Coordinates of C-alpha atoms and ligand atoms in Angstrom, one line a residue:
X1 CA 125.6 127.6 53.0
X2 CA 125.9 124.0 54.6
X3 CA 124.6 123.7 57.8
X4 CA 125.5 121.1 60.6
X5 CA 123.2 119.0 62.4
X6 CA 123.4 121.0 65.3
X7 CA 122.6 124.0 63.4
X8 CA 119.6 122.5 61.8
X9 CA 118.6 121.3 65.1
X10 CA 119.0 124.9 66.5
X11 CA 117.0 126.5 63.8
X12 CA 114.0 124.0 64.6
X13 CA 114.3 124.6 68.1
X14 CA 115.6 121.1 69.4
X15 CA 119.3 121.4 69.8
X16 CA 120.6 118.4 71.4
X17 CA 123.9 119.0 73.1
X18 CA 126.4 116.1 73.2
X19 CA 128.0 115.2 76.4
X20 CA 130.9 116.2 77.2
X21 CA 130.0 119.6 77.9
X22 CA 131.8 121.9 75.4
X23 CA 130.9 125.4 74.8
X24 CA 128.6 125.7 72.7
X25 CA 128.5 128.2 69.8
X26 CA 125.7 130.2 69.9
X27 CA 125.0 129.1 66.2
X28 CA 122.5 131.2 64.0
X29 CA 121.2 133.3 66.8
X30 CA 120.1 135.7 64.6
X31 CA 117.1 133.1 63.7
X32 CA 116.4 132.1 67.3
X33 CA 114.0 134.1 69.1
X34 CA 115.3 136.8 71.9
X35 CA 114.3 135.5 75.6
X36 CA 111.0 137.4 76.4
X37 CA 111.2 139.2 79.7
X38 CA 108.0 139.5 81.6
X39 CA 107.4 143.2 82.5
X40 CA 107.5 144.1 86.0
X41 CA 104.1 145.4 87.5
X42 CA 104.3 147.1 91.3
X43 CA 101.4 148.6 93.1
X44 CA 100.1 151.6 91.9
X45 CA 99.9 154.7 93.9
X46 CA 96.6 153.2 95.5
X47 CA 98.4 150.0 96.7
X48 CA 96.7 147.9 94.0
X49 CA 97.7 145.9 91.1
X50 CA 95.0 144.8 87.9
X51 CA 95.4 141.4 86.4
X52 CA 92.9 140.1 84.1
X53 CA 92.7 136.7 82.8
X54 CA 92.1 136.7 79.3
X55 CA 91.9 134.7 76.0
X56 CA 94.4 135.0 73.0
X57 CA 96.3 133.3 70.5
X58 CA 100.2 132.9 69.9
X59 CA 102.1 131.4 67.1
X60 CA 104.4 128.5 68.7
X61 CA 104.4 125.9 66.0
X62 CA 104.3 126.8 62.1
X63 CA 101.3 124.3 61.7
X64 CA 98.7 126.8 63.2
X65 CA 97.8 129.5 65.7
X66 CA 97.5 128.2 69.3
X67 CA 94.7 129.4 71.2
X68 CA 96.1 130.7 74.7
X69 CA 94.9 132.1 78.0
X70 CA 97.2 134.6 79.7
X71 CA 97.1 137.5 82.6
X72 CA 97.1 141.1 81.1
X73 CA 98.1 139.4 77.5
X74 CA 98.0 136.6 75.5
X75 CA 100.3 133.8 77.4
X76 CA 101.8 133.8 80.8
X77 CA 101.7 137.2 82.8
X78 CA 103.6 140.0 84.2
X79 CA 106.2 140.0 87.3
X80 CA 104.2 141.0 90.2
X81 CA 106.5 142.8 92.3
X82 CA 105.7 143.6 96.0
X83 CA 107.5 144.6 99.2
X84 CA 107.9 143.1 102.8
X85 CA 105.7 145.1 105.0
X86 CA 103.0 146.5 102.3
X87 CA 99.4 145.6 101.6
X88 CA 98.9 145.1 98.1
X89 CA 95.5 145.1 96.8
X90 CA 95.0 142.6 93.8
X91 CA 92.1 143.6 91.2
X92 CA 91.7 140.2 89.2
X93 CA 89.2 140.3 86.4
X94 CA 88.2 137.4 85.0
X95 CA 87.6 138.0 81.3
X96 CA 87.7 134.1 80.4
X97 CA 84.3 132.2 79.4
X98 CA 85.2 130.1 82.2
X99 CA 85.3 130.3 86.3
X100 CA 88.9 130.6 87.5
X101 CA 90.8 131.3 90.6
X102 CA 94.0 133.1 91.2
X103 CA 96.5 131.6 93.9
X104 CA 99.7 133.5 95.2
X105 CA 102.0 130.3 95.4
X106 CA 104.3 130.6 98.1
X107 CA 102.8 133.6 99.6
X108 CA 102.2 133.3 103.0
X109 CA 98.6 135.0 103.7
X110 CA 95.4 134.3 105.1
X111 CA 93.3 131.7 103.7
X112 CA 90.2 133.8 102.6
X113 CA 92.6 135.7 99.9
X114 CA 94.8 132.4 98.8
X115 CA 93.0 132.2 95.9
X116 CA 92.4 128.2 96.2
X117 CA 89.8 126.2 94.5
X118 CA 87.1 128.1 97.0
X119 CA 87.8 131.6 95.7
X120 CA 86.1 131.2 92.4
X121 CA 86.1 134.2 90.0
X122 CA 83.4 134.1 87.5
X123 CA 83.4 134.9 83.9
X124 CA 82.8 138.6 84.0
X125 CA 83.7 138.9 87.5
X126 CA 86.2 140.6 89.8
X127 CA 88.1 139.8 92.8
X128 CA 89.7 142.0 95.3
X129 CA 92.0 140.2 97.5
X130 CA 94.1 142.3 100.1
X131 CA 97.3 140.6 100.2
X132 CA 99.6 141.2 103.5
X133 CA 102.9 140.9 102.4
X134 CA 105.3 139.9 105.3
X135 CA 108.0 137.1 104.5
X136 CA 111.5 137.5 103.3
X137 CA 112.3 138.4 99.9
X138 CA 111.8 135.4 97.4
X139 CA 110.6 134.2 93.9
X140 CA 107.3 132.9 94.0
X141 CA 104.6 132.6 91.8
X142 CA 100.8 132.5 90.9
X143 CA 98.6 130.5 88.8
X144 CA 94.8 129.1 88.8
X145 CA 93.8 126.7 91.2
X146 CA 90.2 125.7 90.0
X147 CA 89.0 122.2 90.8
X148 CA 89.3 120.0 88.8
X149 CA 90.9 122.0 85.6
X150 CA 94.2 123.6 87.1
X151 CA 96.4 121.5 84.9
X152 CA 94.5 122.6 81.7
X153 CA 94.3 126.6 82.7
X154 CA 98.0 126.2 83.4
X155 CA 98.7 124.4 79.9
X156 CA 96.6 127.2 78.0
X157 CA 99.1 129.6 79.6
X158 CA 97.9 131.1 82.7
X159 CA 101.3 131.3 85.1
X160 CA 103.4 134.1 86.3
X161 CA 106.1 135.4 88.8
X162 CA 105.4 137.2 91.9
X163 CA 108.7 138.7 93.6
X164 CA 108.9 139.7 97.2
X165 CA 111.6 142.1 98.1
X166 CA 113.1 142.9 101.4
X167 CA 115.7 145.6 102.7
X168 CA 118.4 143.0 103.6
X169 CA 118.3 141.2 100.5
X170 CA 118.4 144.6 98.6
X171 CA 121.6 145.5 100.6
X172 CA 123.5 142.2 99.4
X173 CA 124.3 143.6 96.1
X174 CA 123.1 141.0 94.0
X175 CA 122.2 141.5 90.4
X176 CA 119.3 143.4 90.1
X177 CA 118.8 145.0 86.7
X178 CA 115.6 143.0 85.4
X179 CA 116.1 141.2 82.2
X180 CA 119.8 142.3 82.0
X181 CA 121.4 140.8 85.2
X182 CA 118.8 139.5 86.9
X183 CA 116.9 137.2 84.5
X184 CA 113.5 135.3 84.8
X185 CA 113.4 131.8 83.8
X186 CA 110.0 129.9 83.4
X187 CA 110.2 126.7 82.2
X188 CA 107.6 124.8 81.0
X189 CA 107.2 121.8 78.7
X190 CA 104.5 121.5 76.2
X191 CA 102.7 119.2 73.1
X192 CA 100.7 120.5 70.2
X193 CA 97.9 119.4 68.6
X194 CA 98.3 119.1 64.6
X195 CA 96.2 122.4 64.3
X196 CA 98.6 124.1 66.5
X197 CA 96.4 123.9 69.7
X198 CA 97.9 122.7 72.9
X199 CA 97.7 119.1 73.5
X200 CA 95.7 118.3 76.9
X201 CA 93.8 115.2 77.6
X202 CA 92.6 113.4 80.8
X203 CA 93.2 110.2 80.2
X204 CA 95.0 106.9 82.3
X205 CA 98.7 108.1 81.2
X206 CA 98.0 111.5 82.3
X207 CA 96.5 110.7 85.6
X208 CA 99.4 108.3 86.2
X209 CA 102.5 110.2 84.9
X210 CA 101.0 113.7 84.4
X211 CA 101.4 115.8 81.2
X212 CA 104.2 114.7 79.1
X213 CA 105.4 117.5 76.6
X214 CA 107.7 117.0 73.4
X215 CA 109.2 120.4 73.8
X216 CA 109.9 123.0 76.0
X217 CA 109.0 126.9 76.0
X218 CA 111.4 129.4 78.2
X219 CA 109.1 132.2 78.9
X220 CA 106.8 131.3 76.5
X221 CA 109.5 130.7 73.9
X222 CA 111.1 127.6 72.0
X223 CA 114.9 128.0 72.7
X224 CA 115.5 131.6 72.7
X225 CA 118.8 133.4 73.6
X226 CA 119.1 135.7 76.4
X227 CA 121.5 138.8 75.7
X228 CA 122.7 139.6 79.2
X229 CA 125.2 141.9 80.9
X230 CA 128.5 140.9 81.0
X231 CA 129.2 139.8 84.6
X232 CA 127.3 137.7 87.4
X233 CA 123.7 136.7 86.3
X234 CA 121.2 136.0 88.5
X235 CA 118.7 133.3 87.4
X236 CA 115.4 133.1 89.0
X237 CA 114.1 129.6 87.7
X238 CA 110.6 128.4 87.9
X239 CA 109.6 125.0 86.8
X240 CA 106.4 126.1 86.0
X241 CA 105.5 122.6 84.1
X242 CA 102.5 120.6 85.0
X243 CA 104.7 117.3 85.8
X244 CA 108.2 117.2 84.3
X245 CA 111.5 117.5 86.4
X246 CA 114.3 119.2 84.8
X247 CA 117.9 118.4 85.5
X248 CA 119.9 121.8 84.8
X249 CA 123.3 122.4 84.0
X250 CA 125.5 125.1 82.0
X251 CA 126.8 123.3 78.8
X252 CA 130.3 124.1 79.7
X253 CA 130.0 123.0 83.1
X254 CA 130.3 126.5 84.9
X255 CA 129.2 126.1 88.5
X256 CA 125.7 126.9 89.4
X257 CA 125.8 128.6 92.8
X258 CA 122.3 128.5 94.2
X259 CA 121.6 131.2 96.3
X260 CA 117.9 130.7 97.1
X261 CA 115.0 128.3 97.4
X262 CA 111.2 128.4 97.3
X263 CA 110.8 131.0 99.9
X264 CA 113.9 132.9 100.0
X265 CA 117.8 133.0 100.0
X266 CA 119.5 130.1 101.8
X267 CA 122.3 131.1 104.5
X268 CA 124.9 130.8 101.9
X269 CA 125.3 129.9 98.3
X270 CA 125.7 126.3 97.6
X271 CA 128.0 125.6 94.5
X272 CA 126.5 122.8 92.3
X273 CA 127.5 121.1 89.1
X274 CA 124.1 120.3 88.4
X275 CA 120.2 121.4 90.0
X276 CA 117.0 119.4 89.7
X277 CA 114.1 121.3 89.7
X278 CA 110.8 120.0 90.2
X279 CA 107.5 120.9 88.8
X280 CA 106.3 124.0 91.0
X281 CA 109.5 124.7 92.7
X282 CA 111.8 127.7 92.2
X283 CA 115.7 128.0 92.7
X284 CA 117.6 131.4 92.4
X285 CA 120.9 130.5 90.7
X286 CA 124.0 132.9 90.1
X287 CA 126.5 132.0 87.3
X288 CA 129.7 133.6 86.4
X289 CA 129.2 135.5 82.9
X290 CA 132.2 137.9 83.6
X291 CA 134.3 136.5 80.6
X292 CA 131.2 137.3 78.4
X293 CA 131.5 133.6 76.8
X294 CA 128.3 132.4 75.8
X295 CA 126.7 129.2 77.2
X296 CA 123.4 127.0 77.3
X297 CA 121.0 126.0 79.8
X298 CA 120.9 122.5 79.4
X299 CA 118.4 119.6 81.0
X300 CA 119.8 116.2 81.2
X301 CA 117.8 112.9 81.4
X302 CA 115.9 112.6 84.8
X303 CA 117.3 109.5 86.3
X304 CA 114.6 107.3 88.1
X305 CA 111.7 108.5 85.8
X306 CA 111.7 106.6 82.4
X307 CA 108.5 108.5 81.3
X308 CA 110.9 111.8 81.1
X309 CA 113.2 109.8 78.9
X310 CA 111.0 110.1 76.1
X311 CA 112.4 112.2 73.2
X312 CA 114.0 114.6 73.2
X313 CA 114.5 114.5 76.6
X314 CA 116.6 111.1 76.3
X315 CA 119.6 113.2 76.2
X316 CA 121.0 116.6 76.9
X317 CA 118.6 119.0 75.7
X318 CA 119.5 122.7 75.4
X319 CA 116.5 125.1 77.0
X320 CA 118.2 128.6 76.1
X321 CA 121.5 130.3 75.2
X322 CA 123.1 133.1 77.2
X323 CA 125.0 135.6 75.4
X324 CA 126.3 137.8 77.9
X325 CA 128.2 140.4 76.0
X326 CA 126.2 143.4 77.1
X327 CA 127.4 146.2 79.3
X328 CA 129.3 145.3 82.1
X329 CA 127.0 144.0 85.4
X330 CA 128.1 145.5 89.0
X331 CA 126.1 142.1 90.7
X332 CA 128.4 140.2 93.1
X333 CA 128.0 137.1 94.8
X334 CA 128.5 137.5 98.5
X335 CA 129.8 134.9 100.9
X336 CA 126.6 134.6 103.2
X337 CA 123.2 135.7 102.4
X338 CA 120.4 135.3 104.9
X339 CA 120.3 133.9 108.5
X340 CA 117.4 131.5 108.9
X341 CA 115.8 130.4 112.3
X342 CA 117.7 127.1 113.8
X343 CA 115.6 124.4 114.6
X344 CA 114.4 124.1 118.1
X345 CA 116.1 121.6 120.4
X346 CA 113.3 119.5 120.7
X347 CA 110.6 118.9 117.8
X348 CA 107.2 119.0 118.2
X349 CA 105.6 115.4 118.1
X350 CA 104.4 114.3 114.7
X351 CA 100.9 115.9 114.3
X352 CA 100.1 115.3 110.4
X353 CA 100.9 112.3 108.1
X354 CA 100.0 112.5 104.4
X355 CA 100.3 110.0 102.1
X356 CA 100.3 110.3 98.2
X357 CA 98.2 107.6 97.0
X358 CA 97.5 106.3 93.3
X359 CA 94.3 104.3 93.2
X360 CA 94.9 104.0 89.5
X361 CA 98.3 103.1 89.8
X362 CA 98.1 99.5 88.6
X363 CA 96.2 100.2 85.3
X364 CA 98.3 103.0 84.6
X365 CA 101.4 101.8 85.2
X366 CA 100.4 98.3 83.7
X367 CA 99.6 99.8 80.5
X368 CA 102.9 102.2 80.3
X369 CA 104.7 98.5 81.0
X370 CA 103.1 96.8 77.8
X371 CA 103.8 99.8 75.9
X372 CA 107.6 99.1 76.9
X373 CA 108.5 101.8 79.4
X374 CA 111.3 99.9 81.1
X375 CA 113.3 99.7 77.8
X376 CA 112.8 103.3 77.4
X377 CA 116.3 104.1 79.1
X378 CA 117.8 101.4 76.9
X379 CA 121.6 102.3 76.0
X380 CA 121.8 104.2 72.6
X381 CA 118.3 105.8 73.3
X382 CA 114.6 104.7 73.5
X383 CA 113.8 102.1 70.5
X384 CA 111.4 104.0 68.1
X385 CA 108.6 101.2 68.5
X386 CA 108.7 102.1 72.7
X387 CA 108.6 105.7 71.7
X388 CA 105.6 105.0 69.4
X389 CA 103.6 102.8 71.8
X390 CA 104.2 105.0 74.9
X391 CA 103.3 108.4 72.6
X392 CA 100.2 106.7 71.7
X393 CA 98.9 106.0 75.1
X394 CA 99.7 109.8 75.9
X395 CA 98.2 111.2 73.1
X396 CA 95.4 109.0 71.9
X397 CA 94.6 106.8 75.4
X398 CA 90.7 107.7 75.6
X399 CA 89.6 110.8 78.0
X400 CA 88.4 109.3 81.5
X401 CA 84.8 109.9 82.5
X402 CA 84.9 112.5 85.4
X403 CA 84.0 110.4 88.0
X404 CA 87.1 108.2 87.0
X405 CA 89.5 111.0 86.8
X406 CA 88.1 112.8 89.9
X407 CA 88.8 109.4 92.2
X408 CA 92.2 108.3 90.2
X409 CA 94.4 109.7 93.1
X410 CA 94.1 110.5 96.8
X411 CA 95.7 111.9 100.1
X412 CA 95.3 109.4 103.0
X413 CA 93.2 107.2 100.6
X414 CA 91.1 109.8 99.8
X415 CA 90.2 111.7 96.9
X416 CA 90.0 115.6 96.9
X417 CA 86.1 116.6 98.3
X418 CA 86.0 120.5 97.5
X419 CA 83.1 120.4 100.3
X420 CA 85.0 118.4 102.9
X421 CA 87.4 119.6 105.4
X422 CA 89.3 116.7 107.1
X423 CA 91.3 118.6 109.2
X424 CA 92.0 121.8 111.4
X425 CA 95.4 122.8 112.8
X426 CA 96.1 125.3 115.3
X427 CA 97.2 128.7 114.2
X428 CA 100.9 130.0 114.8
X429 CA 102.6 126.9 116.1
X430 CA 105.3 125.2 115.2
X431 CA 104.2 121.7 113.8
X432 CA 106.1 118.7 112.5
X433 CA 104.8 116.7 109.6
X434 CA 105.5 113.7 107.7
X435 CA 104.8 113.4 104.1
X436 CA 105.3 110.1 102.2
X437 CA 104.5 108.0 99.1
X438 CA 101.9 105.1 98.9
X439 CA 104.4 102.7 97.2
X440 CA 103.7 103.5 93.4
X441 CA 106.7 104.3 91.2
X442 CA 106.2 108.0 91.0
X443 CA 107.8 111.3 92.3
X444 CA 105.5 113.8 94.0
X445 CA 106.3 117.4 94.7
X446 CA 104.1 118.1 97.4
X447 CA 103.1 121.6 98.1
X448 CA 101.3 123.1 101.3
X449 CA 99.5 126.6 101.0
X450 CA 99.6 129.2 103.8
X451 CA 103.5 128.7 104.9
X452 CA 107.0 128.4 104.1
X453 CA 108.4 125.4 105.8
X454 CA 111.7 123.7 106.6
X455 CA 112.6 120.3 105.6
X456 CA 114.0 118.1 108.9
X457 CA 114.8 115.3 107.1
X458 CA 114.4 113.9 103.3
X459 CA 114.1 110.0 103.0
X460 CA 115.6 109.8 106.7
X461 CA 118.7 112.1 106.0
X462 CA 119.0 115.8 107.1
X463 CA 118.2 117.7 103.5
X464 CA 121.1 118.6 101.4
X465 CA 122.5 122.4 101.5
X466 CA 120.2 123.6 98.7
X467 CA 117.2 121.9 100.4
X468 CA 117.7 123.3 103.8
X469 CA 116.5 126.9 103.2
X470 CA 112.7 127.8 102.9
X471 CA 110.3 125.5 101.0
X472 CA 107.0 125.3 100.1
X473 CA 107.4 122.3 97.4
X474 CA 109.1 119.3 98.5
X475 CA 110.0 116.2 96.2
X476 CA 108.7 112.5 97.4
X477 CA 110.5 110.2 95.9
X478 CA 109.1 106.3 95.1
X479 CA 109.2 104.7 98.8
X480 CA 110.6 108.2 100.0
X481 CA 109.5 110.5 102.7
X482 CA 109.8 113.9 104.2
X483 CA 109.7 115.4 107.7
X484 CA 109.1 119.4 107.6
X485 CA 109.0 121.8 110.4
X486 CA 105.8 124.0 109.4
X487 CA 104.0 127.0 111.1
X488 CA 100.9 128.7 110.1
X489 CA 100.8 132.3 111.0
X490 CA 97.3 133.3 109.3
X491 CA 94.0 131.6 109.6
X492 CA 91.9 129.4 107.2
X493 CA 88.4 129.4 107.9
X494 CA 86.7 126.1 106.8
X495 CA 85.3 127.7 104.0
X496 CA 88.4 129.2 103.0
X497 CA 90.8 126.4 103.4
X498 CA 94.3 125.8 102.7
X499 CA 95.4 122.8 100.2
X500 CA 98.2 120.0 100.8
X501 CA 98.7 118.8 97.1
X502 CA 101.0 117.0 94.5
X503 CA 102.2 119.8 92.3
X504 CA 101.8 117.4 89.2
X505 CA 98.8 118.9 88.4
X506 CA 97.3 116.3 86.9
X507 CA 97.2 114.3 90.2
X508 CA 96.2 117.5 92.0
X509 CA 93.2 117.5 89.4
X510 CA 92.3 113.6 90.0
X511 CA 92.4 113.7 93.6
X512 CA 95.7 114.0 94.9
X513 CA 95.0 116.9 97.4
X514 CA 93.4 117.5 100.7
X515 CA 92.7 120.6 102.6
X516 CA 92.6 121.8 106.2
X517 CA 91.6 125.2 108.0
X518 CA 93.8 127.1 110.2
X519 CA 92.3 128.6 113.8
Ligands
C2O601 CU1 101.0 126.4 92.9 CU2 98.2 124.4 95.4 O1 99.7 125.5 94.0
CU602 CU1 100.5 127.3 96.9
CU603 CU1 102.2 113.3 92.2

């Protein structure tokens, strides 16, 4: 049997899909893994959920087993499911050989149970936070938040989805059979050492551009096939990558109907040809698969970020294939989804300004320039010697001394300090904050704990419709800024403050984070 180039690539998990977007036959699906569906875990009769962070191993590459971390399993974690109005007691055990925390990203809860860098769980220890769940239905996630090693723990596999349900959303008739027409999609890029271990190194390249993987895992698997219902599919997309942005598109160009953002449903579906998702962001997307025809979810090269054009991301790259040939689904796409509060006629005065600063930007960018980063977007693809020089910086650049790492980046000119809480904000009051970027050439997805906010303006303009709903992470571009309207309903004492940080985890771990109390 002779294989086409695409089939060979498919078998090795690196399918490159040529534009224009034709329907891709699902080649050699039998040799490809099925999309793993993380099991749902709901509170038991006592309202508790147990979660154990543990070490394990997985086979991702032929060259060797990969040592991993996971929650209640070797890699990633179960999908936690909670209902609005309930209080869930999490019983989190740390069976790792090192300290960690678990942060409930997007859950609007008090500072003492938020799981930020101050709520450390020692090896062998157990933490029992009670989470009061009171916010609209949403696709959230959880991950460690230990300073300064969040990036490394997430790379090793600590991350999972957290779903909030409510009655209004249940009544909409959205696809809701888990793994059948309600599909979790956790996208993460990785790079491997020769012995199979995950690559991770805190060097100049890392503190400058963040983690640069050379392959993609979807729910912990390379280039899987999702056999789904034949009908409307609801994709719950999490960009769980440390730094990478994805520009998602269906291989046959079918419409992506965006129904939800970080903190819940939009007012109405937004039809899009492609959807950009930054690190830490979630979007819920409906796709019409009633015809039963297969399609791929692909990621296109991300304009404005040369480093993200390194192969295999210099062209359309297939992330996974959908084969919607199962039983007929009965979910529908409603015209109206949720009602969001309108903005007050008069916005409060600006009471917070946050600038993302890169202290080692000159050195970092200088080295990347010398390696030829400007030529990475050359027509015809990145020249071989540029790929080699950039990869060398990423992989072999020497690890920075810890002190240098911790001061490489900053917010408002100050690198993060665990023991310093520079700001207190009033509880329960709408606040107008401005987040901008200090003139480096990077995009920073900025995340805030303890809230879901609304974007008032992004780069001086009202947000496009799919960015106008509840958000907890906002992309600040080179020279750009965001104005947000935010309220903190819960308290966060100085000993358990909330974080505001760049969700490029290498930036977070190198100082681009600040904290504040709420009283
Ligand atoms: Cu998803 Cu402060 O983190
Ligand atoms: Cu968070
Ligand atoms: Cu950043």
